[in-house]
Amino acid sequence: MHPADCDLTAPEVVAHPEELFAAMRRSCPVFYSEQMDTYMLARYDDVREAMRLPIEFSSDRPFFGTGDAELEAIQAEGYPQVPTLTMTDPPIHTRYRKLVNQAFSPKAVRELEPSIRRIVNEIIDVFAAGGEVEFVREFAGLVPGYVIADALGLPRADQDRFMEWADNFVDSIQGREILSRERQLECQRSFIEFQRYFAGVIEQRRRQPGSDLISSLVTARVAGERPLEMEEILDLIRIFLTAGNETTASWLSGTMLLLLTHPDQFAEVRADRSLIPVMLEESVRLVSPARWTRRTLTGEPFEMSGVTIPPGATVRPLWTSANRDEAYFPHPDEFDIRRDNSAHMAFGHGVHFCLGVNLARAEARVAFEVLLDRLADITLAIPADEVRNLPVVGVNRLAALPLRFTAAA
Amino acid sequence: MHVVVDLRRCDNHGQCTFSAPAVFTLNQDGLLSFRRSGLDSYASESLDEDLRADVEEAALMCPMQAIMVES
């Protein structure tokens, strides 16, 4: 199979692009897809080079719906969108990043750990007695959302709405070109709903700040001076919901599948819980919850792996592919908790390196510590080859992972 | 007070440049400015106490935990 002959939007390719990416690494590491009008970077070194040049490979891009009259009319009913962290370059990015970094520091996350543990236990309480669970929907999909809701100081009853908004954001990030018109309109309307809900919360926190993350955004001062505007806080919350939900959920589900399909290593981790963190680094490499990111080349034409990328071009550095590059990870498709995988880029690289990395790592570690404490004899309830991904562009999401287990004493 | 950076751990994410721009910078190639080939660690000159809060924040935020602040 040559990538040029491949329909990149075919559901099976979208759901499981690893083989396609391997073919790119072999034969066309910087692959221009006419279909998606984008240059895909498949090799580790090229991805890394793009990531350490955040001005040339710019994150600055228009918001979803810009230039489309109907979508702009919907947006006009909400608050104007202000780019903060994900769609900006230094020095604008730097100001916001400095402001929110502290809230996600190792120390801040350590303080959240008891509540993460409580949340994980409560989620397991719901299904523990039944001996079976659909792990994606009833566990992995809930943990990150509940943790974020808790950190933002929001009622869990509103959780379903956050998840729906987050899903719509994830779709809209992928770009208008790949969404149906109906989905485009739906995503835009959902965004206005999100803005109105959180504008209310922000107003309330301004009147009565608490100890939650939204309160700390309300009381923060940019460059030690001015408070954040409503529009800026809304964009930061959008980012927390988008970046922290789907990705961690995919990591948890993908890890469970890898453990179940590698029973020897699963047994090893069960016998020695101190292996959980290294096991999780190996699973996040293979899962690569975000399959790629998106940049725009600015300035001069840029040559990479023999291809000249023109300025203005959209570039997609492929995390999934970089994390399976044979040059850095021998037998890259193998799950091996003992390998040196410290070079993986599942959390990105450079100035935009995942803000929530400490939180995600804590969630995943605590989740597996508690799961191993409470569930014994975990097995797949369907054959392993029937576990499939959903055909969602840019993310690695299992459709379902039905499990059986016995509740540990 | 001075900082020591473990250059084997440092992965050039540049988060330290946000916390303590007076101490940490990335060069044009996006690499920490202290980086020299063959060098395993970097120890700064003695730094002004005014910079303590900034470098401690940088040490705290470093994704690779490669920065140590020594008195």
CSV table of C-alpha atoms in Angstrom, one decimal:
chain,number,residue,atom,x,y,z
A,1,MET,CA,0.0,0.0,0.0
A,2,HIS,CA,1.3,3.4,-0.9
A,3,PRO,CA,-0.1,6.3,1.1
A,4,ALA,CA,-0.9,8.2,-2.1
A,5,ASP,CA,-3.3,5.4,-3.1
A,6,CYS,CA,-5.0,5.4,0.3
A,7,ASP,CA,-8.3,7.1,1.2
A,8,LEU,CA,-7.3,8.9,4.4
A,9,THR,CA,-11.0,9.4,5.3
A,10,ALA,CA,-12.0,5.7,5.0
A,11,PRO,CA,-13.4,4.7,8.4
A,12,GLU,CA,-11.0,1.8,8.8
A,13,VAL,CA,-8.0,4.0,8.1
A,14,VAL,CA,-9.2,6.7,10.4
A,15,ALA,CA,-9.8,4.2,13.2
A,16,HIS,CA,-6.5,2.3,12.8
A,17,PRO,CA,-3.9,4.4,10.9
A,18,GLU,CA,-0.8,2.7,12.2
A,19,GLU,CA,-0.1,0.7,9.1
A,20,LEU,CA,-0.6,3.7,6.9
A,21,PHE,CA,1.8,5.7,9.0
A,22,ALA,CA,4.4,2.9,8.9
A,23,ALA,CA,4.2,3.1,5.1
A,24,MET,CA,4.7,6.8,5.2
A,25,ARG,CA,7.8,6.4,7.4
A,26,ARG,CA,9.2,4.0,4.9
A,27,SER,CA,8.4,5.6,1.6
A,28,CYS,CA,7.3,9.2,2.0
A,29,PRO,CA,8.1,10.6,5.5
A,30,VAL,CA,6.8,14.0,4.6
A,31,PHE,CA,3.6,13.2,2.8
A,32,TYR,CA,1.4,15.7,1.1
A,33,SER,CA,-2.2,14.6,1.1
A,34,GLU,CA,-4.2,16.4,-1.5
A,35,GLN,CA,-7.3,15.0,0.0
A,36,MET,CA,-6.6,16.8,3.3
A,37,ASP,CA,-4.5,19.6,1.9
A,38,THR,CA,-1.9,18.9,4.5
A,39,TYR,CA,1.8,17.8,4.9
A,40,MET,CA,2.0,14.9,7.2
A,41,LEU,CA,5.2,14.4,9.2
A,42,ALA,CA,5.7,10.7,9.9
A,43,ARG,CA,9.3,10.5,11.2
A,44,TYR,CA,10.3,11.2,14.7
A,45,ASP,CA,13.1,13.6,13.8
A,46,ASP,CA,10.9,15.7,11.6
A,47,VAL,CA,8.1,15.9,14.2
A,48,ARG,CA,10.6,16.9,16.8
A,49,GLU,CA,12.2,19.5,14.5
A,50,ALA,CA,8.8,21.1,13.9
A,51,MET,CA,8.1,21.1,17.6
A,52,ARG,CA,11.2,23.0,18.5
A,53,LEU,CA,10.5,25.7,16.0
A,54,PRO,CA,7.1,27.1,17.3
A,55,ILE,CA,7.3,30.3,15.3
A,56,GLU,CA,8.1,28.7,12.0
A,57,PHE,CA,5.6,25.9,12.7
A,58,SER,CA,3.0,28.2,14.0
A,59,SER,CA,-0.1,27.3,16.1
A,60,ASP,CA,-1.7,30.5,15.2
A,61,ARG,CA,-4.8,29.7,13.2
A,62,PRO,CA,-8.4,30.9,12.8
A,63,PHE,CA,-11.1,29.6,15.1
A,64,PHE,CA,-13.5,27.0,13.9
A,65,GLY,CA,-16.1,28.7,11.7
A,66,THR,CA,-14.1,31.8,10.7
A,67,GLY,CA,-14.9,32.9,7.2
A,68,ASP,CA,-18.2,30.9,7.1
A,69,ALA,CA,-21.2,33.3,7.3
A,70,GLU,CA,-23.6,30.8,8.8
A,71,LEU,CA,-21.1,29.6,11.5
A,72,GLU,CA,-20.0,33.1,12.2
A,73,ALA,CA,-23.7,34.2,12.7
A,74,ILE,CA,-24.0,31.4,15.4
A,75,GLN,CA,-20.8,32.5,17.0
A,76,ALA,CA,-22.0,36.1,17.1
A,77,GLU,CA,-24.7,35.0,19.6
A,78,GLY,CA,-21.9,34.0,22.1
A,79,TYR,CA,-18.7,35.7,23.4
A,80,PRO,CA,-16.0,36.6,21.0
A,81,GLN,CA,-13.3,34.0,20.9
A,82,VAL,CA,-9.8,34.9,22.2
A,83,PRO,CA,-6.9,32.5,21.5
A,84,THR,CA,-4.8,31.7,24.6
A,85,LEU,CA,-2.8,28.5,24.8
A,86,THR,CA,-3.4,26.2,21.9
A,87,MET,CA,-3.8,28.5,19.0
A,88,THR,CA,-1.1,31.0,19.8
A,89,ASP,CA,2.7,31.3,19.5
A,90,PRO,CA,5.3,32.8,21.8
A,91,PRO,CA,5.2,35.5,23.2
A,92,ILE,CA,1.4,35.5,23.5
A,93,HIS,CA,1.4,31.8,24.4
A,94,THR,CA,4.1,32.3,27.0
A,95,ARG,CA,2.0,34.8,29.0
A,96,TYR,CA,-0.9,32.4,29.4
A,97,ARG,CA,1.2,29.3,29.8
A,98,LYS,CA,3.1,30.9,32.7
A,99,LEU,CA,-0.2,31.8,34.3
A,100,VAL,CA,-1.7,28.4,34.2
A,101,ASN,CA,1.4,26.2,34.7
A,102,GLN,CA,1.3,26.6,38.4
A,103,ALA,CA,-2.2,25.2,38.6
A,104,PHE,CA,-0.9,21.9,37.0
A,105,SER,CA,2.4,21.7,38.8
A,106,PRO,CA,3.5,18.4,40.4
A,107,LYS,CA,2.7,20.0,43.8
A,108,ALA,CA,-0.8,21.1,42.8
A,109,VAL,CA,-1.5,17.7,41.4
A,110,ARG,CA,-0.3,16.0,44.5
A,111,GLU,CA,-2.9,17.9,46.4
A,112,LEU,CA,-5.6,16.6,44.0
A,113,GLU,CA,-4.6,13.0,44.4
A,114,PRO,CA,-6.9,12.1,47.4
A,115,SER,CA,-9.9,13.4,45.4
A,116,ILE,CA,-8.8,11.5,42.3
A,117,ARG,CA,-8.6,8.3,44.4
A,118,ARG,CA,-12.0,9.0,45.9
A,119,ILE,CA,-13.5,9.6,42.4
A,120,VAL,CA,-12.0,6.4,41.0
A,121,ASN,CA,-13.4,4.4,43.9
A,122,GLU,CA,-16.8,5.9,43.5
A,123,ILE,CA,-16.9,5.0,39.8
A,124,ILE,CA,-15.9,1.4,40.6
A,125,ASP,CA,-18.5,1.2,43.4
A,126,VAL,CA,-21.2,1.5,40.7
A,127,PHE,CA,-20.2,-1.7,38.8
A,128,ALA,CA,-18.0,-3.7,41.2
A,129,ALA,CA,-20.7,-6.1,42.5
A,130,GLY,CA,-21.9,-7.0,38.9
A,131,GLY,CA,-18.8,-8.7,37.8
A,132,GLU,CA,-18.8,-7.0,34.4
A,133,VAL,CA,-18.2,-3.5,33.0
A,134,GLU,CA,-18.0,-1.8,29.7
A,135,PHE,CA,-14.7,-0.2,30.6
A,136,VAL,CA,-14.7,2.7,28.1
A,137,ARG,CA,-18.2,4.0,28.9
A,138,GLU,CA,-18.5,3.1,32.6
A,139,PHE,CA,-14.9,3.8,33.7
A,140,ALA,CA,-12.3,5.3,31.4
A,141,GLY,CA,-14.8,7.9,29.9
A,142,LEU,CA,-15.8,9.0,33.4
A,143,VAL,CA,-12.6,9.4,35.4
A,144,PRO,CA,-11.0,12.4,33.6
A,145,GLY,CA,-14.3,14.3,33.3
A,146,TYR,CA,-15.2,13.8,37.0
A,147,VAL,CA,-11.7,14.9,38.0
A,148,ILE,CA,-11.8,18.0,35.9
A,149,ALA,CA,-15.4,18.8,37.0
A,150,ASP,CA,-14.1,18.4,40.6
A,151,ALA,CA,-11.1,20.6,40.0
A,152,LEU,CA,-13.3,23.3,38.3
A,153,GLY,CA,-15.7,23.1,41.3
A,154,LEU,CA,-18.7,22.0,39.2
A,155,PRO,CA,-21.6,19.7,40.0
A,156,ARG,CA,-21.1,16.1,38.7
A,157,ALA,CA,-24.7,16.2,37.5
A,158,ASP,CA,-23.6,18.5,34.7
A,159,GLN,CA,-21.0,16.0,33.6
A,160,ASP,CA,-22.8,14.7,30.6
A,161,ARG,CA,-23.0,18.2,29.1
A,162,PHE,CA,-19.2,18.7,29.6
A,163,MET,CA,-18.5,15.4,27.8
A,164,GLU,CA,-20.7,16.4,24.9
A,165,TRP,CA,-19.1,19.8,24.6
A,166,ALA,CA,-15.6,18.3,24.8
A,167,ASP,CA,-16.5,15.8,22.1
A,168,ASN,CA,-17.7,18.5,19.9
A,169,PHE,CA,-14.6,20.6,20.5
A,170,VAL,CA,-12.4,17.6,19.6
A,171,ASP,CA,-14.3,17.3,16.3
A,172,SER,CA,-14.1,21.0,15.5
A,173,ILE,CA,-10.3,21.0,16.2
A,174,GLN,CA,-9.9,18.5,13.3
A,175,GLY,CA,-11.0,21.2,10.9
A,176,ARG,CA,-14.1,22.0,9.0
A,177,GLU,CA,-13.2,20.2,5.9
A,178,ILE,CA,-13.7,16.8,7.4
A,179,LEU,CA,-17.0,17.4,9.2
A,180,SER,CA,-20.5,17.1,7.6
A,181,ARG,CA,-22.4,20.4,7.4
A,182,GLU,CA,-24.8,19.2,10.0
A,183,ARG,CA,-21.9,18.4,12.4
A,184,GLN,CA,-20.3,21.8,11.8
A,185,LEU,CA,-23.5,23.6,12.8
A,186,GLU,CA,-24.0,21.3,15.8
A,187,CYS,CA,-20.4,21.9,17.0
A,188,GLN,CA,-20.8,25.7,16.7
A,189,ARG,CA,-24.2,25.7,18.5
A,190,SER,CA,-22.8,23.5,21.2
A,191,PHE,CA,-19.9,26.0,21.6
A,192,ILE,CA,-22.3,28.8,22.4
A,193,GLU,CA,-24.1,26.7,24.9
A,194,PHE,CA,-20.7,26.0,26.5
A,195,GLN,CA,-19.8,29.7,26.6
A,196,ARG,CA,-23.1,30.6,28.3
A,197,TYR,CA,-22.9,27.9,30.9
A,198,PHE,CA,-19.3,28.8,31.9
A,199,ALA,CA,-19.9,32.6,31.7
A,200,GLY,CA,-22.5,32.1,34.5
A,201,VAL,CA,-20.0,30.1,36.5
A,202,ILE,CA,-17.2,32.7,36.0
A,203,GLU,CA,-19.6,35.5,37.1
A,204,GLN,CA,-20.4,33.6,40.2
A,205,ARG,CA,-16.7,33.0,41.0
A,206,ARG,CA,-16.0,36.6,40.5
A,207,ARG,CA,-18.5,37.5,43.2
A,208,GLN,CA,-17.5,34.6,45.4
A,209,PRO,CA,-14.1,33.0,44.7
A,210,GLY,CA,-13.4,29.6,46.1
A,211,SER,CA,-10.4,27.2,46.0
A,212,ASP,CA,-11.3,25.7,42.6
A,213,LEU,CA,-9.4,26.2,39.3
A,214,ILE,CA,-12.0,28.7,37.8
A,215,SER,CA,-11.6,30.8,40.9
A,216,SER,CA,-7.8,30.8,40.5
A,217,LEU,CA,-8.2,32.0,36.9
A,218,VAL,CA,-10.6,34.7,38.1
A,219,THR,CA,-8.1,35.9,40.7
A,220,ALA,CA,-4.9,35.5,38.5
A,221,ARG,CA,-3.2,38.5,37.1
A,222,VAL,CA,-1.6,38.5,33.6
A,223,ALA,CA,2.1,39.6,33.9
A,224,GLY,CA,1.3,40.5,37.5
A,225,GLU,CA,-1.1,43.2,36.4
A,226,ARG,CA,-4.5,42.8,34.8
A,227,PRO,CA,-7.1,40.1,35.5
A,228,LEU,CA,-8.1,37.7,32.7
A,229,GLU,CA,-11.1,38.7,30.6
A,230,MET,CA,-14.2,36.6,30.4
A,231,GLU,CA,-13.3,35.6,26.8
A,232,GLU,CA,-9.8,34.5,27.9
A,233,ILE,CA,-11.1,32.4,30.8
A,234,LEU,CA,-13.6,30.7,28.5
A,235,ASP,CA,-10.9,29.7,26.1
A,236,LEU,CA,-8.8,28.3,28.9
A,237,ILE,CA,-11.7,26.2,30.2
A,238,ARG,CA,-12.4,25.1,26.6
A,239,ILE,CA,-8.8,23.8,26.5
A,240,PHE,CA,-9.0,22.1,29.9
A,241,LEU,CA,-12.2,20.3,28.8
A,242,THR,CA,-10.9,19.3,25.4
A,243,ALA,CA,-7.4,18.3,26.2
A,244,GLY,CA,-8.0,16.6,29.5
A,245,ASN,CA,-11.0,14.4,28.8
A,246,GLU,CA,-10.8,12.4,25.6
A,247,THR,CA,-7.0,11.9,25.8
A,248,THR,CA,-6.9,10.5,29.3
A,249,ALA,CA,-10.0,8.3,28.7
A,250,SER,CA,-8.2,6.9,25.6
A,251,TRP,CA,-5.1,6.3,27.6
A,252,LEU,CA,-6.9,4.4,30.3
A,253,SER,CA,-8.9,2.2,27.9
A,254,GLY,CA,-5.9,1.5,25.7
A,255,THR,CA,-3.8,0.5,28.6
A,256,MET,CA,-6.4,-1.9,29.9
A,257,LEU,CA,-6.5,-3.5,26.4
A,258,LEU,CA,-2.7,-3.8,26.2
A,259,LEU,CA,-2.6,-5.4,29.7
A,260,LEU,CA,-5.3,-7.9,28.8
A,261,THR,CA,-3.5,-8.9,25.6
A,262,HIS,CA,-0.2,-9.2,27.3
A,263,PRO,CA,-1.0,-11.4,30.3
A,264,ASP,CA,2.6,-12.0,31.4
A,265,GLN,CA,3.3,-8.3,31.7
A,266,PHE,CA,-0.1,-7.8,33.4
A,267,ALA,CA,0.8,-10.4,36.0
A,268,GLU,CA,4.2,-8.7,36.5
A,269,VAL,CA,2.5,-5.4,37.2
A,270,ARG,CA,-0.1,-7.0,39.5
A,271,ALA,CA,2.8,-8.6,41.5
A,272,ASP,CA,4.8,-5.3,41.6
A,273,ARG,CA,2.7,-2.1,41.7
A,274,SER,CA,5.8,0.0,41.5
A,275,LEU,CA,5.9,-1.0,37.8
A,276,ILE,CA,2.6,0.9,37.1
A,277,PRO,CA,4.3,4.2,36.1
A,278,VAL,CA,6.7,2.6,33.6
A,279,MET,CA,3.9,0.4,32.3
A,280,LEU,CA,1.8,3.5,31.7
A,281,GLU,CA,4.6,5.4,29.9
A,282,GLU,CA,4.9,2.4,27.5
A,283,SER,CA,1.1,2.3,27.0
A,284,VAL,CA,0.8,6.0,26.4
A,285,ARG,CA,3.6,5.7,23.7
A,286,LEU,CA,1.6,3.0,21.9
A,287,VAL,CA,-1.8,4.5,22.4
A,288,SER,CA,-0.8,8.1,21.6
A,289,PRO,CA,-4.2,9.4,22.6
A,290,ALA,CA,-3.8,12.5,20.3
A,291,ARG,CA,-2.7,11.1,17.0
A,292,TRP,CA,-1.4,14.4,15.6
A,293,THR,CA,-1.3,18.1,16.0
A,294,ARG,CA,-1.7,20.8,13.5
A,295,ARG,CA,0.6,23.7,12.5
A,296,THR,CA,1.0,26.3,9.8
A,297,LEU,CA,4.3,26.9,8.2
A,298,THR,CA,5.3,30.6,8.3
A,299,GLY,CA,8.1,32.6,6.7
A,300,GLU,CA,10.4,30.7,4.3
A,301,PRO,CA,9.9,27.4,2.5
A,302,PHE,CA,11.1,24.7,4.8
A,303,GLU,CA,12.9,21.5,3.6
A,304,MET,CA,12.3,18.3,5.5
A,305,SER,CA,13.2,14.8,4.5
A,306,GLY,CA,13.8,16.0,0.9
A,307,VAL,CA,10.4,17.7,0.6
A,308,THR,CA,10.1,21.5,0.4
A,309,ILE,CA,7.1,22.6,2.3
A,310,PRO,CA,5.7,26.0,1.1
A,311,PRO,CA,4.8,28.8,3.6
A,312,GLY,CA,1.2,28.9,4.5
A,313,ALA,CA,0.9,25.1,4.2
A,314,THR,CA,-0.9,23.1,6.9
A,315,VAL,CA,1.4,20.6,8.6
A,316,ARG,CA,0.3,17.7,10.7
A,317,PRO,CA,3.1,16.2,12.9
A,318,LEU,CA,2.0,12.7,13.6
A,319,TRP,CA,2.5,11.7,17.3
A,320,THR,CA,1.3,8.2,16.6
A,321,SER,CA,3.9,7.7,13.9
A,322,ALA,CA,6.8,9.4,15.7
A,323,ASN,CA,6.1,7.2,18.7
A,324,ARG,CA,6.4,4.1,16.5
A,325,ASP,CA,9.5,5.2,14.6
A,326,GLU,CA,11.8,2.2,14.3
A,327,ALA,CA,14.8,4.5,14.6
A,328,TYR,CA,13.9,5.3,18.2
A,329,PHE,CA,11.8,2.3,19.3
A,330,PRO,CA,13.0,-1.1,18.0
A,331,HIS,CA,10.1,-3.4,17.3
A,332,PRO,CA,7.9,-0.3,17.8
A,333,ASP,CA,4.5,-2.1,17.7
A,334,GLU,CA,5.5,-4.3,20.6
A,335,PHE,CA,4.3,-3.5,24.1
A,336,ASP,CA,7.3,-3.9,26.4
A,337,ILE,CA,7.2,-2.2,29.8
A,338,ARG,CA,10.9,-2.7,30.2
A,339,ARG,CA,12.0,-0.8,27.1
A,340,ASP,CA,13.5,2.7,27.2
A,341,ASN,CA,10.7,4.8,25.9
A,342,SER,CA,11.8,8.1,27.5
A,343,ALA,CA,12.0,9.8,24.1
A,344,HIS,CA,8.3,9.3,23.3
A,345,MET,CA,6.2,12.3,22.4
A,346,ALA,CA,2.7,11.2,23.4
A,347,PHE,CA,2.4,14.4,25.4
A,348,GLY,CA,3.9,16.5,22.6
A,349,HIS,CA,7.1,18.3,22.7
A,350,GLY,CA,8.4,21.8,23.2
A,351,VAL,CA,6.7,25.0,24.4
A,352,HIS,CA,3.2,23.4,23.8
A,353,PHE,CA,4.1,20.3,25.8
A,354,CYS,CA,1.0,19.0,27.5
A,355,LEU,CA,0.0,21.3,30.3
A,356,GLY,CA,-1.9,18.6,32.1
A,357,VAL,CA,0.8,15.9,31.9
A,358,ASN,CA,1.2,15.7,35.7
A,359,LEU,CA,-2.5,15.5,36.2
A,360,ALA,CA,-2.9,12.8,33.5
A,361,ARG,CA,-0.1,10.7,34.9
A,362,ALA,CA,-1.6,10.9,38.4
A,363,GLU,CA,-5.1,10.0,37.1
A,364,ALA,CA,-3.7,7.0,35.2
A,365,ARG,CA,-1.5,5.8,38.0
A,366,VAL,CA,-4.2,6.1,40.7
A,367,ALA,CA,-6.8,4.5,38.3
A,368,PHE,CA,-4.7,1.4,37.9
A,369,GLU,CA,-3.6,1.2,41.5
A,370,VAL,CA,-7.3,1.2,42.5
A,371,LEU,CA,-8.4,-1.1,39.7
A,372,LEU,CA,-5.8,-3.7,40.7
A,373,ASP,CA,-6.8,-3.4,44.3
A,374,ARG,CA,-10.5,-3.9,43.6
A,375,LEU,CA,-10.8,-6.1,40.5
A,376,ALA,CA,-9.3,-9.5,40.2
A,377,ASP,CA,-9.3,-12.0,37.3
A,378,ILE,CA,-10.0,-9.3,34.7
A,379,THR,CA,-10.7,-10.8,31.3
A,380,LEU,CA,-12.1,-9.6,28.0
A,381,ALA,CA,-15.7,-10.4,27.5
A,382,ILE,CA,-15.3,-10.5,23.7
A,383,PRO,CA,-12.5,-11.8,21.5
A,384,ALA,CA,-9.5,-9.4,21.4
A,385,ASP,CA,-9.7,-9.0,17.6
A,386,GLU,CA,-13.3,-7.7,18.0
A,387,VAL,CA,-12.1,-4.7,20.0
A,388,ARG,CA,-12.1,-1.9,17.5
A,389,ASN,CA,-11.5,1.9,17.5
A,390,LEU,CA,-14.2,4.4,16.5
A,391,PRO,CA,-13.5,6.1,13.2
A,392,VAL,CA,-12.9,9.5,14.9
A,393,VAL,CA,-10.2,11.6,13.1
A,394,GLY,CA,-7.1,12.5,15.1
A,395,VAL,CA,-7.9,10.5,18.3
A,396,ASN,CA,-7.5,6.9,19.4
A,397,ARG,CA,-10.7,6.0,20.9
A,398,LEU,CA,-11.9,2.4,21.5
A,399,ALA,CA,-15.5,1.8,20.6
A,400,ALA,CA,-16.1,-0.5,23.6
A,401,LEU,CA,-14.1,-2.7,26.0
A,402,PRO,CA,-16.4,-5.1,27.7
A,403,LEU,CA,-14.7,-6.9,30.7
A,404,ARG,CA,-15.5,-9.5,33.2
A,405,PHE,CA,-13.9,-9.7,36.6
A,406,THR,CA,-14.3,-10.8,40.2
A,407,ALA,CA,-14.5,-8.2,42.9
A,408,ALA,CA,-11.4,-8.5,45.1
A,409,ALA,CA,-12.0,-9.2,48.7
B,1,MET,CA,22.2,30.6,45.1
B,2,HIS,CA,22.7,28.9,41.7
B,3,VAL,CA,21.0,26.5,39.4
B,4,VAL,CA,22.2,23.1,38.1
B,5,VAL,CA,20.6,21.7,35.0
B,6,ASP,CA,21.0,18.0,34.3
B,7,LEU,CA,21.5,18.2,30.5
B,8,ARG,CA,21.0,14.5,30.0
B,9,ARG,CA,17.5,14.8,31.4
B,10,CYS,CA,16.7,18.2,29.8
B,11,ASP,CA,14.5,17.8,26.7
B,12,ASN,CA,14.4,21.4,25.6
B,13,HIS,CA,10.7,21.9,26.3
B,14,GLY,CA,11.4,25.4,27.3
B,15,GLN,CA,8.9,25.7,30.1
B,16,CYS,CA,11.7,27.1,32.3
B,17,THR,CA,12.0,30.1,30.0
B,18,PHE,CA,8.4,31.0,31.0
B,19,SER,CA,9.1,30.9,34.7
B,20,ALA,CA,12.6,32.4,34.8
B,21,PRO,CA,13.3,34.2,31.5
B,22,ALA,CA,16.2,36.0,33.0
B,23,VAL,CA,18.0,32.7,33.6
B,24,PHE,CA,16.8,30.3,31.0
B,25,THR,CA,16.6,30.9,27.2
B,26,LEU,CA,16.2,28.7,24.2
B,27,ASN,CA,18.6,29.5,21.3
B,28,GLN,CA,17.5,29.9,17.7
B,29,ASP,CA,17.5,26.1,17.2
B,30,GLY,CA,15.0,25.7,20.1
B,31,LEU,CA,17.7,24.3,22.4
B,32,LEU,CA,18.4,25.3,25.9
B,33,SER,CA,21.2,27.9,25.6
B,34,PHE,CA,23.5,26.1,28.1
B,35,ARG,CA,23.6,23.0,25.9
B,36,ARG,CA,27.1,22.1,24.5
B,37,SER,CA,27.9,18.8,23.0
B,38,GLY,CA,29.5,16.5,25.5
B,39,LEU,CA,28.3,18.5,28.5
B,40,ASP,CA,26.3,16.5,31.0
B,41,SER,CA,25.3,19.3,33.3
B,42,TYR,CA,25.3,23.0,33.6
B,43,ALA,CA,25.9,25.0,36.8
B,44,SER,CA,25.1,28.7,36.7
B,45,GLU,CA,27.0,31.5,38.1
B,46,SER,CA,25.8,32.7,41.5
B,47,LEU,CA,22.4,34.3,41.0
B,48,ASP,CA,20.8,37.2,42.6
B,49,GLU,CA,18.4,36.3,45.4
B,50,ASP,CA,15.7,38.3,43.6
B,51,LEU,CA,15.6,35.5,41.0
B,52,ARG,CA,14.9,32.8,43.6
B,53,ALA,CA,11.1,32.7,43.2
B,54,ASP,CA,11.5,32.5,39.4
B,55,VAL,CA,14.1,29.7,39.4
B,56,GLU,CA,12.2,27.7,42.0
B,57,GLU,CA,9.1,27.9,39.9
B,58,ALA,CA,11.2,26.8,36.9
B,59,ALA,CA,12.5,23.8,38.8
B,60,LEU,CA,9.0,22.9,40.0
B,61,MET,CA,7.5,23.2,36.5
B,62,CYS,CA,10.2,21.5,34.5
B,63,PRO,CA,8.5,18.5,32.8
B,64,MET,CA,11.7,16.5,33.0
B,65,GLN,CA,12.5,17.6,36.6
B,66,ALA,CA,16.0,18.5,35.3
B,67,ILE,CA,16.6,21.7,37.3
B,68,MET,CA,18.0,21.9,40.8
B,69,VAL,CA,18.3,25.1,42.8
B,70,GLU,CA,21.2,25.0,45.2
B,71,SER,CA,22.0,27.5,47.9
